[in-house]
Short mmCIF file of C-alpha atoms (C1' of nucleotides) in Angstrom, two decimals:
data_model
loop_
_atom_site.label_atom_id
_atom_site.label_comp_id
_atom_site.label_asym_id
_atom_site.label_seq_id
_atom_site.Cartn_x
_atom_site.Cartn_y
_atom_site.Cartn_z
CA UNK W 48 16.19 -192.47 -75.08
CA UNK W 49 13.82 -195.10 -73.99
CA UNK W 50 11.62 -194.39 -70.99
CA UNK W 51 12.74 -197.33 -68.33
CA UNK W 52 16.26 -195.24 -68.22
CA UNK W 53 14.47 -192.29 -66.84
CA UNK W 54 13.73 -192.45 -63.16
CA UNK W 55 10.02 -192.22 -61.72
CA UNK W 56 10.70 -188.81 -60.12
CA UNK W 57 11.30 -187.10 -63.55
CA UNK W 58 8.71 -189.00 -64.85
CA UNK W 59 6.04 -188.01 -62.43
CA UNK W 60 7.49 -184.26 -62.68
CA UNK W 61 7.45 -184.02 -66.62
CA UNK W 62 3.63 -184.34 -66.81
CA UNK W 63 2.65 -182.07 -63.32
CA UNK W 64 5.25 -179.72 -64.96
CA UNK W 65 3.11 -179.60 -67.96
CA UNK W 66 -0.15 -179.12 -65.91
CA UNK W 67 1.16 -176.24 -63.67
CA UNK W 68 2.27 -174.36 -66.97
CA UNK W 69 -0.97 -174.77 -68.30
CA UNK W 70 -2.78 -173.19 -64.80
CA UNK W 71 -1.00 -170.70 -64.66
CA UNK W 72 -0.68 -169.24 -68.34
CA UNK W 73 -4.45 -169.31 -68.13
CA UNK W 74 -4.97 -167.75 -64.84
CA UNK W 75 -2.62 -164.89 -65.91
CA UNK W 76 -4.47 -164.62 -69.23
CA UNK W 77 -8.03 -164.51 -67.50
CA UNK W 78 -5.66 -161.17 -65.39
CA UNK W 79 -5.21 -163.41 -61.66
CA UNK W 80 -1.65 -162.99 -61.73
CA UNK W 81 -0.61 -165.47 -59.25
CA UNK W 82 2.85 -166.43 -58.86
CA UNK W 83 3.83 -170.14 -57.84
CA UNK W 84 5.17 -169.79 -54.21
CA UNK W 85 1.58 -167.86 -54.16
CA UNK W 86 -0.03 -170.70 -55.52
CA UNK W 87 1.56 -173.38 -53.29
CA UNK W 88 0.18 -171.78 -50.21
CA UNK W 89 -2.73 -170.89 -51.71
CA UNK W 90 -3.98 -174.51 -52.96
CA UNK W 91 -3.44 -175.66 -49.18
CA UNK W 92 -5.90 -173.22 -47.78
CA UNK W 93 -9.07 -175.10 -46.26
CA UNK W 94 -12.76 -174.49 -46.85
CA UNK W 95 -12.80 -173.32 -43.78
CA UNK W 96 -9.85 -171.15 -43.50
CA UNK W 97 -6.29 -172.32 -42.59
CA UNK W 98 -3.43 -171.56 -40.12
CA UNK W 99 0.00 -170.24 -41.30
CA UNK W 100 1.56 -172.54 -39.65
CA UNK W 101 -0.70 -175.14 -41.37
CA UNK W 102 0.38 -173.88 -44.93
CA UNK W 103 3.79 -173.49 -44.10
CA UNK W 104 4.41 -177.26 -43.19
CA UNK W 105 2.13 -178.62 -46.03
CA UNK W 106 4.08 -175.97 -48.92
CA UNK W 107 7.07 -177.05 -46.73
CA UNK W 108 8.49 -173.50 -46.37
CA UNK W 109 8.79 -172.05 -43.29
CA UNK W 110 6.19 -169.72 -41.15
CA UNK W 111 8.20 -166.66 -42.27
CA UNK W 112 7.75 -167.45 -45.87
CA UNK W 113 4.51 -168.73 -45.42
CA UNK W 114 3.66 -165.18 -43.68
CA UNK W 115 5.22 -163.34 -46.96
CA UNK W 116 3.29 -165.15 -49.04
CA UNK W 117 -0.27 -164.83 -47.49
CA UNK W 118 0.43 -160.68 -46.90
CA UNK W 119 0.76 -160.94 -50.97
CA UNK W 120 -2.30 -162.67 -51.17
CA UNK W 121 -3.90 -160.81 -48.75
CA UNK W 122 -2.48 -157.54 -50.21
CA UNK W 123 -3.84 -158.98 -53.72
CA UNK W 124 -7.63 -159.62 -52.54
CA UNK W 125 -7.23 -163.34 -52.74
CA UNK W 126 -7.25 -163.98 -49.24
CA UNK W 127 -8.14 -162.40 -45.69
CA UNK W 128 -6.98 -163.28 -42.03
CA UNK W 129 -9.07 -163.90 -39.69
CA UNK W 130 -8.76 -164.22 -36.04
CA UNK W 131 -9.48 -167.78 -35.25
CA UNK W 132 -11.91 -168.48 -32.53
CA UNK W 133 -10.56 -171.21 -31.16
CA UNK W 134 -7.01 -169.63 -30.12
CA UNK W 135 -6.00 -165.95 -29.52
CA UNK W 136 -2.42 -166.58 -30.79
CA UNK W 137 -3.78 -167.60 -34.44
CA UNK W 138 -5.57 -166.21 -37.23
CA UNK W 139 -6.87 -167.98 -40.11
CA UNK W 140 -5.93 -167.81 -43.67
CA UNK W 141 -9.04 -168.12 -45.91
CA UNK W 142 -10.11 -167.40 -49.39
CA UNK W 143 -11.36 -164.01 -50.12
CA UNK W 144 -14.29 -163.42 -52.96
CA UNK W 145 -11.06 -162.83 -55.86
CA UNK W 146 -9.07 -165.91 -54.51
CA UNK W 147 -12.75 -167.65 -55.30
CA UNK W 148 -13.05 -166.51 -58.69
CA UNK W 149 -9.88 -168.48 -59.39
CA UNK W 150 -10.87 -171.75 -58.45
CA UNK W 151 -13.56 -172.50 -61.15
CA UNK W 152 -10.66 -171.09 -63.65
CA UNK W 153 -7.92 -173.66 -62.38
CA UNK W 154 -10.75 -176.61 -62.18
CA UNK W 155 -11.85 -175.77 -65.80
CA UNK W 156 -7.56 -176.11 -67.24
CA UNK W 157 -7.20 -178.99 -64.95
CA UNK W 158 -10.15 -181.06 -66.22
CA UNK W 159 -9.03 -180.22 -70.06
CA UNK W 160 -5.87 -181.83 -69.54
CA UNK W 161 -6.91 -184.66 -67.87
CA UNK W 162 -9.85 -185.28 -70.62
CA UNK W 163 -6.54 -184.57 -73.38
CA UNK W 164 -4.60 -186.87 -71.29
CA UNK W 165 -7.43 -189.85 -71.13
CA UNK W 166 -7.64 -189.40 -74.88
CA UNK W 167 -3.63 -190.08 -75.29
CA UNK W 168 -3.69 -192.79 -72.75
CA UNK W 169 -6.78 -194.61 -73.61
CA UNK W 170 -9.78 -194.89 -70.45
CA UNK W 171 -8.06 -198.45 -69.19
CA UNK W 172 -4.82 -196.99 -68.89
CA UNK W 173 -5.67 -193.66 -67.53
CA UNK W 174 -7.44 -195.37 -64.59
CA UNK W 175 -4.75 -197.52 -63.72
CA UNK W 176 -2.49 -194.58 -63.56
CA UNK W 177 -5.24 -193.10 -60.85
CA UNK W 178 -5.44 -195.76 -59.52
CA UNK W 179 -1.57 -196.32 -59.02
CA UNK W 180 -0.59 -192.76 -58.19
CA UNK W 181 -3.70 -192.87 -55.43
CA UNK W 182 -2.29 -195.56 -53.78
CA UNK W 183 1.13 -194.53 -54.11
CA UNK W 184 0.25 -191.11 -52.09
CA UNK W 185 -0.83 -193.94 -49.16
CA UNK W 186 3.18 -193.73 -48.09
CA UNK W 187 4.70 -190.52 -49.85
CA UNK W 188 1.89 -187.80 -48.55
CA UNK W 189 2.57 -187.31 -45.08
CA UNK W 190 -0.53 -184.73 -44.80
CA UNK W 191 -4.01 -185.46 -44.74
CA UNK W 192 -5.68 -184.12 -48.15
CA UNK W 193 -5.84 -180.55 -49.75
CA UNK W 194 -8.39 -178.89 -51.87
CA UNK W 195 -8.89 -178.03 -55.37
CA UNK W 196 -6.72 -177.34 -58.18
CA UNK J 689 -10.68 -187.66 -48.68
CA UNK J 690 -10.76 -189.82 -51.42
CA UNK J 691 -8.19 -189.34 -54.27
CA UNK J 692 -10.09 -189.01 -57.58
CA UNK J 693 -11.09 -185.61 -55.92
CA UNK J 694 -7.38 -184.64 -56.03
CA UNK J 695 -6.24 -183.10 -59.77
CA UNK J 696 -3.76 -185.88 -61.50
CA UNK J 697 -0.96 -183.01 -60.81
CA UNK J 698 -1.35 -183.13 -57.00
CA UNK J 699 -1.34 -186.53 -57.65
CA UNK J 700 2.02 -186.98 -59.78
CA UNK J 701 3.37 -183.83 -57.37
CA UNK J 702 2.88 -185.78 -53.96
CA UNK J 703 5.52 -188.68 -54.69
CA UNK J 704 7.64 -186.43 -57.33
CA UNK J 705 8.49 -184.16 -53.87
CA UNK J 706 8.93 -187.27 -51.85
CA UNK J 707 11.33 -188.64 -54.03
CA UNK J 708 13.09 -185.77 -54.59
CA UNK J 709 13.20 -184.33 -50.57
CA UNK J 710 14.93 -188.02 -49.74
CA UNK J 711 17.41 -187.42 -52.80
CA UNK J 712 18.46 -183.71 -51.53
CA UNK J 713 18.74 -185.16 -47.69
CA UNK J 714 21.19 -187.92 -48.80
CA UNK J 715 23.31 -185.99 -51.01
CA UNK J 716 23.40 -183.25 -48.18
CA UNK J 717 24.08 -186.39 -45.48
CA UNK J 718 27.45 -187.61 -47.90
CA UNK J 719 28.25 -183.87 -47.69
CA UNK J 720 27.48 -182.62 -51.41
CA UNK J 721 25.50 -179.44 -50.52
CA UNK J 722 23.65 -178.87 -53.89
CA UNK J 723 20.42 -176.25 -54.13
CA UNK J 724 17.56 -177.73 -56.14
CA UNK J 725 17.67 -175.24 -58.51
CA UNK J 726 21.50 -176.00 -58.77
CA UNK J 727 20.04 -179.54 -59.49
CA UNK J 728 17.59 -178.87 -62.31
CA UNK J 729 20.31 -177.54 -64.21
CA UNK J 730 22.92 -179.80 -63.26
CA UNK J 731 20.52 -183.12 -63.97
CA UNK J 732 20.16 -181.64 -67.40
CA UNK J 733 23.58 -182.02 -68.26
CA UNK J 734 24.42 -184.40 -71.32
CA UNK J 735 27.25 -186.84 -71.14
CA UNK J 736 29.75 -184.92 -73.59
CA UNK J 737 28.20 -181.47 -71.99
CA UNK J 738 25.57 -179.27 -72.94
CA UNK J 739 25.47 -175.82 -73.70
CA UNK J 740 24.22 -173.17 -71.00
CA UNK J 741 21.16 -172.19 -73.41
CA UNK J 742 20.61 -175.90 -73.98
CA UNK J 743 20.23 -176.14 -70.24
CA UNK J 744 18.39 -173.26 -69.56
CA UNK J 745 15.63 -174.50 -72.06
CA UNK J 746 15.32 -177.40 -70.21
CA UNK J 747 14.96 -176.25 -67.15
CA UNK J 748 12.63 -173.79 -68.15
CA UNK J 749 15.05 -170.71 -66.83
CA UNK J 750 16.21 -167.39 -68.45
CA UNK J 751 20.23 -168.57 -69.98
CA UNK J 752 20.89 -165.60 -67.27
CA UNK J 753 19.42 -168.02 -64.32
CA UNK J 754 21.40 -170.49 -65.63
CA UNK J 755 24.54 -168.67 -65.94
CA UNK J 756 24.50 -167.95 -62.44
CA UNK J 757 23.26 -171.57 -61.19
CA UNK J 758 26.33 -172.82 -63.42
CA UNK J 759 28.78 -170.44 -61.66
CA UNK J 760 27.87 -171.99 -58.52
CA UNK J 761 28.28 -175.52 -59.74
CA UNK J 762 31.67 -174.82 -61.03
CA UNK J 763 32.94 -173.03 -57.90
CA UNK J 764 31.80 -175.99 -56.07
CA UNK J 765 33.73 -178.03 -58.53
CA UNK J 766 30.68 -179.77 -59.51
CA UNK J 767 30.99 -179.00 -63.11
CA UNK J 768 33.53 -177.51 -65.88
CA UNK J 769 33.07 -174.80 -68.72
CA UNK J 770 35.16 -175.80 -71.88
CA UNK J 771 34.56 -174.28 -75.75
CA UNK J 772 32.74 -175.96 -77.61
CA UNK J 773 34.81 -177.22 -80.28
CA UNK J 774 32.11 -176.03 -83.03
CA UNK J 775 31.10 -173.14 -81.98
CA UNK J 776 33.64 -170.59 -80.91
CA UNK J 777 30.77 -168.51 -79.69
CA UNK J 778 29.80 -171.18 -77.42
CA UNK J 779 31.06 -173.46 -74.14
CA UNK J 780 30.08 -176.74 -72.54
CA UNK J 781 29.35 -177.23 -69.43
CA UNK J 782 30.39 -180.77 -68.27
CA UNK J 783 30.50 -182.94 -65.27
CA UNK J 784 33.28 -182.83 -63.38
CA UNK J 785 34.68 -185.00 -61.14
CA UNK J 786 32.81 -184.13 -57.49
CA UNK J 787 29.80 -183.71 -59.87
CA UNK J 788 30.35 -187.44 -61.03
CA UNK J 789 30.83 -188.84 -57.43
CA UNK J 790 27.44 -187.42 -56.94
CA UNK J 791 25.50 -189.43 -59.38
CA UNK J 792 25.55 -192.79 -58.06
CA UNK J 793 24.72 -191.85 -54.59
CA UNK J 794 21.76 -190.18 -56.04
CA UNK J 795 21.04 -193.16 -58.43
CA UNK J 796 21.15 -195.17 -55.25
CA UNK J 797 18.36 -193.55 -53.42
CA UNK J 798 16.12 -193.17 -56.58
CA UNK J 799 17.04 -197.32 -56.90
CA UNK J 800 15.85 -197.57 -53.02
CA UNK J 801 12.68 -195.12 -53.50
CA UNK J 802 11.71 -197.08 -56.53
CA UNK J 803 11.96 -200.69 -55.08
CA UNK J 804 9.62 -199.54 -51.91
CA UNK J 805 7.07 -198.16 -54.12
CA UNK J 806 7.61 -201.34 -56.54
CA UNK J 807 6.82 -203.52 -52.82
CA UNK J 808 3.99 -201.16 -51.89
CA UNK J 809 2.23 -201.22 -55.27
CA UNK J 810 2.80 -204.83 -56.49
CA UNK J 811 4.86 -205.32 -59.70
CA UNK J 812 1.84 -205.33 -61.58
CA UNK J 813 0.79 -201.86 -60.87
CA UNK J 814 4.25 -200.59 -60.68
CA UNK J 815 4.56 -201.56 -64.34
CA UNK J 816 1.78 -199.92 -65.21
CA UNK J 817 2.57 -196.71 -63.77
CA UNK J 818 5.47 -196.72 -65.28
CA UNK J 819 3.89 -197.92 -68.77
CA UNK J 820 1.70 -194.60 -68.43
CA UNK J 821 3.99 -192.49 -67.38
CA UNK J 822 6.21 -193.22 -69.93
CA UNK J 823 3.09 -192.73 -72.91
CA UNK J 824 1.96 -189.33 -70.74
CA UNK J 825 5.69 -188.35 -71.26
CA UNK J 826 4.62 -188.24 -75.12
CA UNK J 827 2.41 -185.18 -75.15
CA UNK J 828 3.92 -183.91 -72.33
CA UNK J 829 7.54 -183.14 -72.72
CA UNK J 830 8.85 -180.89 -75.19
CA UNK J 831 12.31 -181.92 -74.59
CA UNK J 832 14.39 -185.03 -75.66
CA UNK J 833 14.99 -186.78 -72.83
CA UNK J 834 17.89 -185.89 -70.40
CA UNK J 835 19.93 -188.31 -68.52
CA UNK J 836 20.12 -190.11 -65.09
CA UNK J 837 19.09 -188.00 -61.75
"C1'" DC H 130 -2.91 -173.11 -9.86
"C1'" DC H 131 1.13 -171.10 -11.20
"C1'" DA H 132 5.70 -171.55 -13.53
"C1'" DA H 133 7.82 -173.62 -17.50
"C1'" DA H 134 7.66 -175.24 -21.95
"C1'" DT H 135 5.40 -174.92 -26.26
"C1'" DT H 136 3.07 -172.83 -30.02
"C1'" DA H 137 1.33 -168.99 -33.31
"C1'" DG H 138 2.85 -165.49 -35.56
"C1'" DA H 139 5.59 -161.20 -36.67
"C1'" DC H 140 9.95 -158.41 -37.37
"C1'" DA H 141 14.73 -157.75 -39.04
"C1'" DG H 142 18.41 -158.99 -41.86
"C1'" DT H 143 20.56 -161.93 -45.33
"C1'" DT H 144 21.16 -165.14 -49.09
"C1'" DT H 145 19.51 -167.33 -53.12
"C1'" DC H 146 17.02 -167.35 -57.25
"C1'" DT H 147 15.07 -165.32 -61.11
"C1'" DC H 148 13.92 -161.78 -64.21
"C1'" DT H 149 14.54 -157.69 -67.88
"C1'" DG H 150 17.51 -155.07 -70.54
"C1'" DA H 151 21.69 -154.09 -72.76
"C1'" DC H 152 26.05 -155.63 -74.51
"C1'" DT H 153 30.09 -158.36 -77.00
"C1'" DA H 154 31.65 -162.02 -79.77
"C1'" DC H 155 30.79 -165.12 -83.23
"C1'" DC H 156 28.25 -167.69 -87.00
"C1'" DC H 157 25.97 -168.02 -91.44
"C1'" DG H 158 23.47 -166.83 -95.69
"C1'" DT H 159 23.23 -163.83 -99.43
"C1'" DA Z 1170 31.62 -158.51 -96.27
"C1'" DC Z 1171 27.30 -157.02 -94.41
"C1'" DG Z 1172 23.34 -157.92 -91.78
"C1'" DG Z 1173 20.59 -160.76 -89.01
"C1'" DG Z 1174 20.51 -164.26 -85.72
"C1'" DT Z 1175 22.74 -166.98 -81.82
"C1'" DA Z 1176 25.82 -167.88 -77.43
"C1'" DG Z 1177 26.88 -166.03 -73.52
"C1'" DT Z 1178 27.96 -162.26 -70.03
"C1'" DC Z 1179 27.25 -158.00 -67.24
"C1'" DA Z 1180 24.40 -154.99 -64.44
"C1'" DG Z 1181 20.54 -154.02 -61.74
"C1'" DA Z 1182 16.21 -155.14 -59.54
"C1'" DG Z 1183 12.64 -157.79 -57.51
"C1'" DA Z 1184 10.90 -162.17 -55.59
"C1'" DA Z 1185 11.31 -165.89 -52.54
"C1'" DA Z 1186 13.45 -168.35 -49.24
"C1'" DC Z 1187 16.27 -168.78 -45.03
"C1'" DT Z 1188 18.09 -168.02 -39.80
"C1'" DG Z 1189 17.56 -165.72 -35.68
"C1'" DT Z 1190 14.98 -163.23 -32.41
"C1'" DC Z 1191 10.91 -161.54 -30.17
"C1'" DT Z 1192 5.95 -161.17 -28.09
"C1'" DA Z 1193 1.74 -163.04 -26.81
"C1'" DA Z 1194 -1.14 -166.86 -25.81
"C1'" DT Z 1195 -1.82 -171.62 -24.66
"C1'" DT Z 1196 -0.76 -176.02 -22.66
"C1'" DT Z 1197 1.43 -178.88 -19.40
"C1'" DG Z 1198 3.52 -180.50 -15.09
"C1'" DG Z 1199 4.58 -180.23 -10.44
#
DNA sequence: CCAAATTAGACAGTTTCTCTGACTACCCGT
DNA sequence: ACGGGTAGTCAGAGAAACTGTCTAATTTGG
């Protein structure tokens, strides 16, 4: 079944499908079990700490989920709440010293698979697919820019 | 934020979920109320029917997930369970009629989705995402390659 | 400058999704 | 025809998501 029948949505998922696997088998083997509704908040959180509301629109679930989530993480030692200085109603969401220790783990999968991947592809065409999927978030990323991982 | 700080995973993720949230509002819109994980499942249906363990390979969920999600789907009338003619043991699931009408509204949006991104990239670099997609594809999925969206 | 609308977040209850474990029915090789 | 493996279901539990409602704080408009 030749590629051109497949549409670009499956296409694009196969491969972050692969890489997500990948994270998480060796985050759970390094004993940061994480799960991946964890994870999705988790990624969005800021340097400098995040609001739930924040996380909840860019993991598009809502605040209530969003809230069940971070208690998780919080619960877990990979984040802590708190209150934000800039409005009594909020708190913010930021990364505790275990949520830290993951982040180096993630990078370290991540950049193996891309290095495996630019060895498939060849350096030319591995660019161009940066190149086109970076220009392609220009009208399908309706946030600014998350973090790591 | 420039994007060769972003992981190629955010990067294939960002447009996979665009695509995909503009699939699910249309097929809601023409009143076909399907879950995505109804959708994995369904999408990995063959065109003479697949098996349940078949499908729950695919989409990577226990053959009890995929009992269920199929239960659903055949209330809804979106599929059909027939034996397999050889394997007494074992049933198809197939497409069934509402199921079917679904498919070209779905194929319609991905066509739409596809031609922007075609007009915001050039053809050039449309092709070559594609091109690279299709090569990542190699080392990347473990499975055949299932049908239309 | 105060009332109204909005926003941040939490609580309660429910539905959907997914898992593990145990089971039946059937297939196939020796 | 026995024994091991495969296809699928049943039962029960936990995770993850939703809607609706509520309080407290902030912003806005008259």
């Amino acid at each position: 079944m030749p590629d051109d029948e497949l549409n670009l949505g499956l296409l694009l998922f196969i491969p972050y499908r692969a890489m997500e696997n990948r994270v998480f088998e060796r985050l759970a083997g390094a004993g940061y079990d994480i799960t991946p509704a964890q994870a999705r908040v988790f990624q969005r959180i800021s340097a400098t700490g995040s609001r739930l509301t924040e996380l909840a629109e860019q993991a598009q679930v809502t605040k209530q989920t969003a809230g069940f989530l971070v208690d998780q993480l919080e619960k877990a030692g990979y984040v802590r709440r708190v209150p934000d200085p800039t409005d009594a109603r909020a708190r913010l969401v930021q990364i505790a010293d275990r949520g830290a220790e993951t982040i180096p783990i993630a990078a370290a999968v991540v950049a193996e698979i891309e290095a495996e991947w630019t060895a498939h592809l060849g350096a030319t065409q591995a660019a161009q697919l940066r190149r086109a999927l970076g220009k392609l978030r220009e009208i399908t990323d309706p946030y600014a820019g998350p973090a790591s991982t």
